[in-house]
Every structure is written in structure tokens, then in C-alpha cells.
mmCIF file of C-alpha atoms in Angstrom:
data_model
loop_
_atom_site.group_PDB
_atom_site.id
_atom_site.type_symbol
_atom_site.label_atom_id
_atom_site.label_comp_id
_atom_site.label_asym_id
_atom_site.label_seq_id
_atom_site.Cartn_x
_atom_site.Cartn_y
_atom_site.Cartn_z
ATOM 1 C CA UNK W 695 -15.798 -1.622 -84.470
ATOM 2 C CA UNK W 696 -12.501 0.136 -84.045
ATOM 3 C CA UNK W 697 -11.195 -1.453 -87.217
ATOM 4 C CA UNK W 698 -14.262 -0.265 -89.115
ATOM 5 C CA UNK W 699 -13.766 3.265 -87.716
ATOM 6 C CA UNK W 700 -10.150 3.179 -88.723
ATOM 7 C CA UNK W 701 -11.058 2.156 -92.289
ATOM 8 C CA UNK W 702 -13.689 4.849 -92.463
ATOM 9 C CA UNK W 703 -11.260 7.453 -91.130
ATOM 10 C CA UNK W 704 -8.591 6.385 -93.637
ATOM 11 C CA UNK W 705 -11.217 6.539 -96.521
ATOM 12 C CA UNK W 706 -12.215 10.070 -95.527
ATOM 13 C CA UNK W 707 -8.604 11.178 -95.286
ATOM 14 C CA UNK W 708 -7.908 9.762 -98.633
ATOM 15 C CA UNK W 709 -10.863 11.553 -100.130
ATOM 16 C CA UNK W 710 -9.946 14.877 -98.498
ATOM 17 C CA UNK W 711 -6.401 14.498 -99.880
ATOM 18 C CA UNK W 712 -7.680 13.729 -103.348
ATOM 19 C CA UNK W 713 -10.057 16.706 -103.303
ATOM 20 C CA UNK W 714 -7.239 18.978 -102.167
ATOM 21 C CA UNK W 715 -5.055 17.825 -105.050
ATOM 22 C CA UNK W 716 -7.896 18.300 -107.525
ATOM 23 C CA UNK W 717 -8.765 21.793 -106.210
ATOM 24 C CA UNK W 718 -5.086 22.880 -106.302
ATOM 25 C CA UNK W 719 -4.556 21.476 -109.718
ATOM 26 C CA UNK W 720 -7.543 23.251 -111.317
ATOM 27 C CA UNK W 721 -6.776 26.503 -109.509
ATOM 28 C CA UNK W 722 -3.102 26.442 -110.667
ATOM 29 C CA UNK W 723 -4.158 25.351 -114.115
ATOM 30 C CA UNK W 724 -6.519 28.311 -114.408
ATOM 31 C CA UNK W 725 -3.873 30.798 -113.441
ATOM 32 C CA UNK W 726 -1.234 29.317 -115.742
ATOM 33 C CA UNK W 727 -3.731 29.315 -118.688
ATOM 34 C CA UNK W 728 -4.436 33.058 -117.989
ATOM 35 C CA UNK W 729 -0.695 33.812 -117.685
ATOM 36 C CA UNK W 730 0.070 31.851 -120.814
ATOM 37 C CA UNK W 731 -2.729 33.820 -122.720
ATOM 38 C CA UNK W 732 -1.119 37.114 -121.463
ATOM 39 C CA UNK W 733 2.366 36.146 -122.775
ATOM 40 C CA UNK W 734 0.827 34.920 -126.024
ATOM 41 C CA UNK W 735 -1.076 38.278 -126.351
ATOM 42 C CA UNK W 736 2.157 40.206 -125.729
ATOM 43 C CA UNK W 737 3.879 38.153 -128.407
ATOM 44 C CA UNK W 738 1.027 38.886 -130.829
ATOM 45 C CA UNK W 739 0.885 42.571 -130.006
ATOM 46 C CA UNK W 740 4.639 43.102 -130.461
ATOM 47 C CA UNK W 741 4.881 40.828 -133.480
ATOM 48 C CA UNK W 742 7.572 38.688 -131.851
ATOM 49 C CA UNK W 743 8.941 35.996 -134.176
ATOM 50 C CA UNK W 744 8.741 32.288 -133.229
ATOM 51 C CA UNK W 745 11.898 31.219 -131.461
ATOM 52 C CA UNK W 746 12.310 28.130 -133.733
ATOM 53 C CA UNK W 747 12.101 24.473 -133.201
ATOM 54 C CA UNK W 748 15.499 23.970 -131.407
ATOM 55 C CA UNK W 749 14.964 26.936 -128.898
ATOM 56 C CA UNK W 750 11.431 25.776 -128.366
ATOM 57 C CA UNK W 751 12.366 22.145 -127.565
ATOM 58 C CA UNK W 752 15.340 23.117 -125.331
ATOM 59 C CA UNK W 753 13.224 25.717 -123.468
ATOM 60 C CA UNK W 754 10.294 23.334 -123.050
ATOM 61 C CA UNK W 755 12.245 20.209 -121.899
ATOM 62 C CA UNK W 756 14.543 22.319 -119.784
ATOM 63 C CA UNK W 757 11.783 24.013 -117.919
ATOM 64 C CA UNK W 758 9.880 20.787 -117.718
ATOM 65 C CA UNK W 759 12.850 19.068 -116.099
ATOM 66 C CA UNK W 760 13.296 22.027 -113.719
ATOM 67 C CA UNK W 761 9.608 21.870 -112.760
ATOM 68 C CA UNK W 762 9.798 18.162 -112.149
ATOM 69 C CA UNK W 763 12.949 18.747 -109.945
ATOM 70 C CA UNK W 764 11.224 21.526 -107.905
ATOM 71 C CA UNK W 765 7.756 19.960 -107.810
ATOM 72 C CA UNK W 766 7.796 19.503 -104.002
ATOM 73 C CA UNK W 767 8.908 23.068 -103.194
ATOM 74 C CA UNK W 768 7.357 26.457 -103.585
ATOM 75 C CA UNK W 769 9.813 27.123 -106.383
ATOM 76 C CA UNK W 770 8.060 24.535 -108.378
ATOM 77 C CA UNK W 771 5.081 26.945 -108.773
ATOM 78 C CA UNK W 772 7.472 29.591 -110.119
ATOM 79 C CA UNK W 773 8.829 27.076 -112.547
ATOM 80 C CA UNK W 774 5.327 26.179 -113.682
ATOM 81 C CA UNK W 775 4.616 29.733 -114.538
ATOM 82 C CA UNK W 776 8.040 30.030 -116.283
ATOM 83 C CA UNK W 777 7.135 27.012 -118.391
ATOM 84 C CA UNK W 778 3.610 28.034 -119.277
ATOM 85 C CA UNK W 779 4.699 31.613 -119.942
ATOM 86 C CA UNK W 780 7.363 30.404 -122.276
ATOM 87 C CA UNK W 781 4.860 28.131 -124.107
ATOM 88 C CA UNK W 782 2.615 31.140 -124.368
ATOM 89 C CA UNK W 783 5.312 33.103 -126.166
ATOM 90 C CA UNK W 784 5.874 30.303 -128.625
ATOM 91 C CA UNK W 785 2.105 30.079 -129.194
ATOM 92 C CA UNK W 786 1.716 33.839 -129.917
ATOM 93 C CA UNK W 787 3.367 33.760 -133.376
ATOM 94 C CA UNK W 788 1.422 30.648 -134.370
ATOM 95 C CA UNK W 789 -1.872 32.419 -133.570
ATOM 96 C CA UNK W 790 -0.691 35.588 -135.294
ATOM 97 C CA UNK W 791 0.012 33.630 -138.459
ATOM 98 C CA UNK W 792 -3.615 32.223 -138.512
ATOM 99 C CA UNK W 793 -5.109 35.635 -137.624
ATOM 100 C CA UNK W 794 -3.457 37.151 -140.688
ATOM 101 C CA UNK W 795 -5.180 34.682 -143.000
ATOM 102 C CA UNK W 796 -8.601 35.159 -144.519
ATOM 103 C CA UNK W 797 -11.084 33.787 -142.000
ATOM 104 C CA UNK W 798 -8.261 33.360 -139.589
ATOM 105 C CA UNK W 799 -10.195 34.722 -136.577
ATOM 106 C CA UNK W 800 -12.937 32.212 -137.083
ATOM 107 C CA UNK W 801 -10.384 29.361 -137.274
ATOM 108 C CA UNK W 802 -8.687 30.505 -134.119
ATOM 109 C CA UNK W 803 -12.009 30.887 -132.206
ATOM 110 C CA UNK W 804 -13.264 27.593 -133.377
ATOM 111 C CA UNK W 805 -10.010 25.796 -132.218
ATOM 112 C CA UNK W 806 -10.292 27.655 -128.947
ATOM 113 C CA UNK W 807 -13.879 26.675 -128.435
ATOM 114 C CA UNK W 808 -13.205 23.105 -129.479
ATOM 115 C CA UNK W 809 -10.307 22.762 -127.052
ATOM 116 C CA UNK W 810 -12.426 24.133 -124.190
ATOM 117 C CA UNK W 811 -15.368 21.812 -125.030
ATOM 118 C CA UNK W 812 -13.140 18.812 -125.252
ATOM 119 C CA UNK W 813 -11.314 19.527 -121.989
ATOM 120 C CA UNK W 814 -14.472 20.267 -119.983
ATOM 121 C CA UNK W 815 -16.289 17.362 -121.477
ATOM 122 C CA UNK W 816 -13.597 14.802 -120.814
ATOM 123 C CA UNK W 817 -12.708 16.142 -117.374
ATOM 124 C CA UNK W 818 -16.435 16.237 -116.439
ATOM 125 C CA UNK W 819 -16.832 12.635 -117.663
ATOM 126 C CA UNK W 820 -13.844 11.364 -115.688
ATOM 127 C CA UNK W 821 -14.986 13.233 -112.554
ATOM 128 C CA UNK W 822 -18.608 12.164 -112.677
ATOM 129 C CA UNK W 823 -18.110 8.535 -113.624
ATOM 130 C CA UNK W 824 -14.917 8.125 -111.549
ATOM 131 C CA UNK W 825 -13.735 5.425 -114.023
ATOM 132 C CA UNK W 826 -10.186 4.312 -113.728
ATOM 133 C CA UNK W 827 -8.218 5.080 -116.899
ATOM 134 C CA UNK W 828 -4.841 4.088 -115.583
ATOM 135 C CA UNK W 829 -4.671 1.274 -118.178
ATOM 136 C CA UNK W 830 -4.116 3.953 -120.829
ATOM 137 C CA UNK W 831 -0.790 5.065 -119.408
ATOM 138 C CA UNK W 832 1.521 2.805 -121.374
ATOM 139 C CA UNK W 833 -0.366 3.269 -124.688
ATOM 140 C CA UNK W 834 -0.330 7.057 -124.304
ATOM 141 C CA UNK W 835 3.439 7.143 -123.534
ATOM 142 C CA UNK W 836 4.261 5.141 -126.651
ATOM 143 C CA UNK W 837 1.719 7.001 -128.800
ATOM 144 C CA UNK W 838 3.060 10.477 -127.778
ATOM 145 C CA UNK W 839 6.621 9.470 -128.437
ATOM 146 C CA UNK W 840 5.741 8.101 -131.861
ATOM 147 C CA UNK W 841 3.637 11.155 -132.777
ATOM 148 C CA UNK W 842 6.412 13.514 -131.498
ATOM 149 C CA UNK W 843 9.005 11.953 -133.594
ATOM 150 C CA UNK W 844 6.741 11.765 -136.598
ATOM 151 C CA UNK W 845 5.952 15.444 -136.165
ATOM 152 C CA UNK W 846 9.661 16.387 -136.192
ATOM 153 C CA UNK W 847 10.137 14.228 -139.310
ATOM 154 C CA UNK W 848 7.215 16.040 -141.025
ATOM 155 C CA UNK W 849 8.729 19.408 -140.245
ATOM 156 C CA UNK W 850 12.299 18.505 -141.311
ATOM 157 C CA UNK W 851 11.254 16.861 -144.603
ATOM 158 C CA UNK W 852 8.217 19.158 -145.306
ATOM 159 C CA UNK W 853 5.536 16.380 -145.606
ATOM 160 C CA UNK W 854 2.101 18.069 -145.347
ATOM 161 C CA UNK W 855 0.191 14.749 -145.218
ATOM 162 C CA UNK W 856 2.228 13.373 -142.379
ATOM 163 C CA UNK W 857 1.973 16.648 -140.543
ATOM 164 C CA UNK W 858 -1.877 16.503 -140.712
ATOM 165 C CA UNK W 859 -1.815 12.892 -139.585
ATOM 166 C CA UNK W 860 0.323 13.809 -136.624
ATOM 167 C CA UNK W 861 -2.091 16.646 -135.645
ATOM 168 C CA UNK W 862 -5.003 14.168 -135.806
ATOM 169 C CA UNK W 863 -3.025 11.771 -133.632
ATOM 170 C CA UNK W 864 -2.290 14.528 -131.059
ATOM 171 C CA UNK W 865 -5.970 15.428 -130.833
ATOM 172 C CA UNK W 866 -6.696 11.757 -129.870
ATOM 173 C CA UNK W 867 -3.695 11.302 -127.662
ATOM 174 C CA UNK W 868 -4.188 14.584 -125.755
ATOM 175 C CA UNK W 869 -7.870 13.725 -125.218
ATOM 176 C CA UNK W 870 -6.812 10.421 -123.714
ATOM 177 C CA UNK W 871 -4.141 12.159 -121.603
ATOM 178 C CA UNK W 872 -6.788 14.440 -120.150
ATOM 179 C CA UNK W 873 -8.917 11.427 -119.119
ATOM 180 C CA UNK W 874 -5.798 9.579 -117.852
ATOM 181 C CA UNK W 875 -4.498 12.525 -115.733
ATOM 182 C CA UNK W 876 -7.939 13.326 -114.290
ATOM 183 C CA UNK W 877 -8.477 9.765 -113.421
ATOM 184 C CA UNK W 878 -5.002 9.564 -111.758
ATOM 185 C CA UNK W 879 -5.865 12.494 -109.490
ATOM 186 C CA UNK W 880 -9.274 11.023 -108.564
ATOM 187 C CA UNK W 881 -7.853 7.636 -107.700
ATOM 188 C CA UNK W 882 -4.670 8.855 -105.966
ATOM 189 C CA UNK W 883 -2.220 7.866 -108.661
ATOM 190 C CA UNK W 884 -1.086 11.543 -108.815
ATOM 191 C CA UNK W 885 -0.687 13.374 -105.492
ATOM 192 C CA UNK W 886 1.433 16.271 -106.770
ATOM 193 C CA UNK W 887 -0.717 19.109 -108.101
ATOM 194 C CA UNK W 888 2.146 20.843 -109.812
ATOM 195 C CA UNK W 889 2.990 17.885 -112.063
ATOM 196 C CA UNK W 890 -0.780 17.227 -112.588
ATOM 197 C CA UNK W 891 -1.169 20.917 -113.708
ATOM 198 C CA UNK W 892 1.793 20.555 -116.083
ATOM 199 C CA UNK W 893 0.374 17.441 -117.709
ATOM 200 C CA UNK W 894 -3.104 19.006 -118.192
ATOM 201 C CA UNK W 895 -1.608 22.306 -119.488
ATOM 202 C CA UNK W 896 0.528 20.406 -122.053
ATOM 203 C CA UNK W 897 -2.575 18.459 -123.056
ATOM 204 C CA UNK W 898 -4.510 21.663 -123.607
ATOM 205 C CA UNK W 899 -1.733 23.392 -125.479
ATOM 206 C CA UNK W 900 -1.093 20.496 -127.921
ATOM 207 C CA UNK W 901 -4.883 20.002 -128.379
ATOM 208 C CA UNK W 902 -5.295 23.619 -129.319
ATOM 209 C CA UNK W 903 -2.394 23.739 -131.766
ATOM 210 C CA UNK W 904 -3.396 20.518 -133.378
ATOM 211 C CA UNK W 905 -7.004 21.698 -133.865
ATOM 212 C CA UNK W 906 -5.641 24.953 -135.331
ATOM 213 C CA UNK W 907 -3.595 23.017 -137.864
ATOM 214 C CA UNK W 908 -6.430 20.681 -138.857
ATOM 215 C CA UNK W 909 -9.044 23.486 -139.109
ATOM 216 C CA UNK W 910 -6.609 25.594 -141.101
ATOM 217 C CA UNK W 911 -5.980 22.753 -143.506
ATOM 218 C CA UNK W 912 -9.721 21.963 -143.911
ATOM 219 C CA UNK W 913 -10.374 25.659 -144.518
ATOM 220 C CA UNK W 914 -7.799 25.577 -147.225
ATOM 221 C CA UNK W 915 -5.421 27.959 -145.536
ATOM 222 C CA UNK W 916 -2.416 25.636 -144.998
#
């Protein structure tokens, strides 16, 4: 009897811990998305230029490393806002470019709506079915690395076809990453809500920019 009670108590404690990580992750994710939207809006309003590929990569990976290093302290939250705010600044000029095109507002709103629908749909599916998607981890890591390198190659050598293929790959990979990360939180594979927030934010960011690129191309604007 005591053993059964101990198992039940341990199970309840695990569920409470998982629910706490889940709540904290979505609360922080919501705030960082709002903050990122504000910085993107400032960038658009002030017509700030895009910092360029090198500064973007250095800033992103530098702040990502800092956030990972500080993930178990209160400064980790500040680092998350620094990272997402910086990414918002890099997003502003991209959105501005599409807004200045004929039908650009519709492209941006469609990409935004598509991103929201995909995120909510996949997160809801993972949360309600509680399926374990941990098996996707290795595939996603390799796929993202390949797509990242291919994307840099497409930019350096100006290959539009490859660039579109990379965007399509990122839509699929980021969708998989949303499923994977949500599953990791539910099943206790990810217990740090700061890192979970970063992963989901990056998924949403890349999903949105990839949809923008694809929709712009299909609309004949790229």
C-alpha cells in the first residue's frame, strides 16, 4: 500500500512539474513574441536597414549561447528577451520589404495567419494526444543543419530555386520541431522553460519567414 502511495505521489509530482514548465513556457513565449513584434514594429517605423547576414548570425548564436549559459538563473530571462528582441529587429526590414510590394500586406497577413494556425494546431495536437515525438530529435537536428547550410549557399551564390526549396524544408522542419519540443515538455524531456521558450520562438520565427518567402514567390513578387 505504501509503495502504491509513493508511486501515486511521484506521478502527481511529475505531472505538477510538467504543468509548471508548460505554463511558464507559454507565458514567456507569449511575452517574447509581443516584445519581438514591438522591436520589429520599431524597425519598420524607423526604416532601419537589415544588419546583414554576418551580424545576424553572430548576434543570434552569441545570444543563444548566452541564454543557454544563463538558463538556470534569472538573467536567463533577460537574455531571452535580448535574443527575441534582436530577432525582431532583423525581422522588421524583411516585413517592410514585403509590405512595400503590390499586395504585400496580404502576403504578410497570410504568412502570419498560417504561422499561427500551424503552431496552434500542432501544439494542440501534441498536448491532446500526448504522443511521444522524441524519435524525431536526431532527424530534426540533421535536417536543420543541412537546410541551414543550404540556405547560406543559396544566399551566397544567388540560387532562387534552392532558396525556395530551403524555405519549404524549413516549414516542414519547424513544424516537426514544434511537435518535438511540445512533446519533450509533456513527457519530461525538457524541464527548463527558458530553453523550451527559445526553441519554440525560433520555430515560429523561421516558420513565419519561410512562409513569407514561399508566398511571395507564389505571388510572383520574388
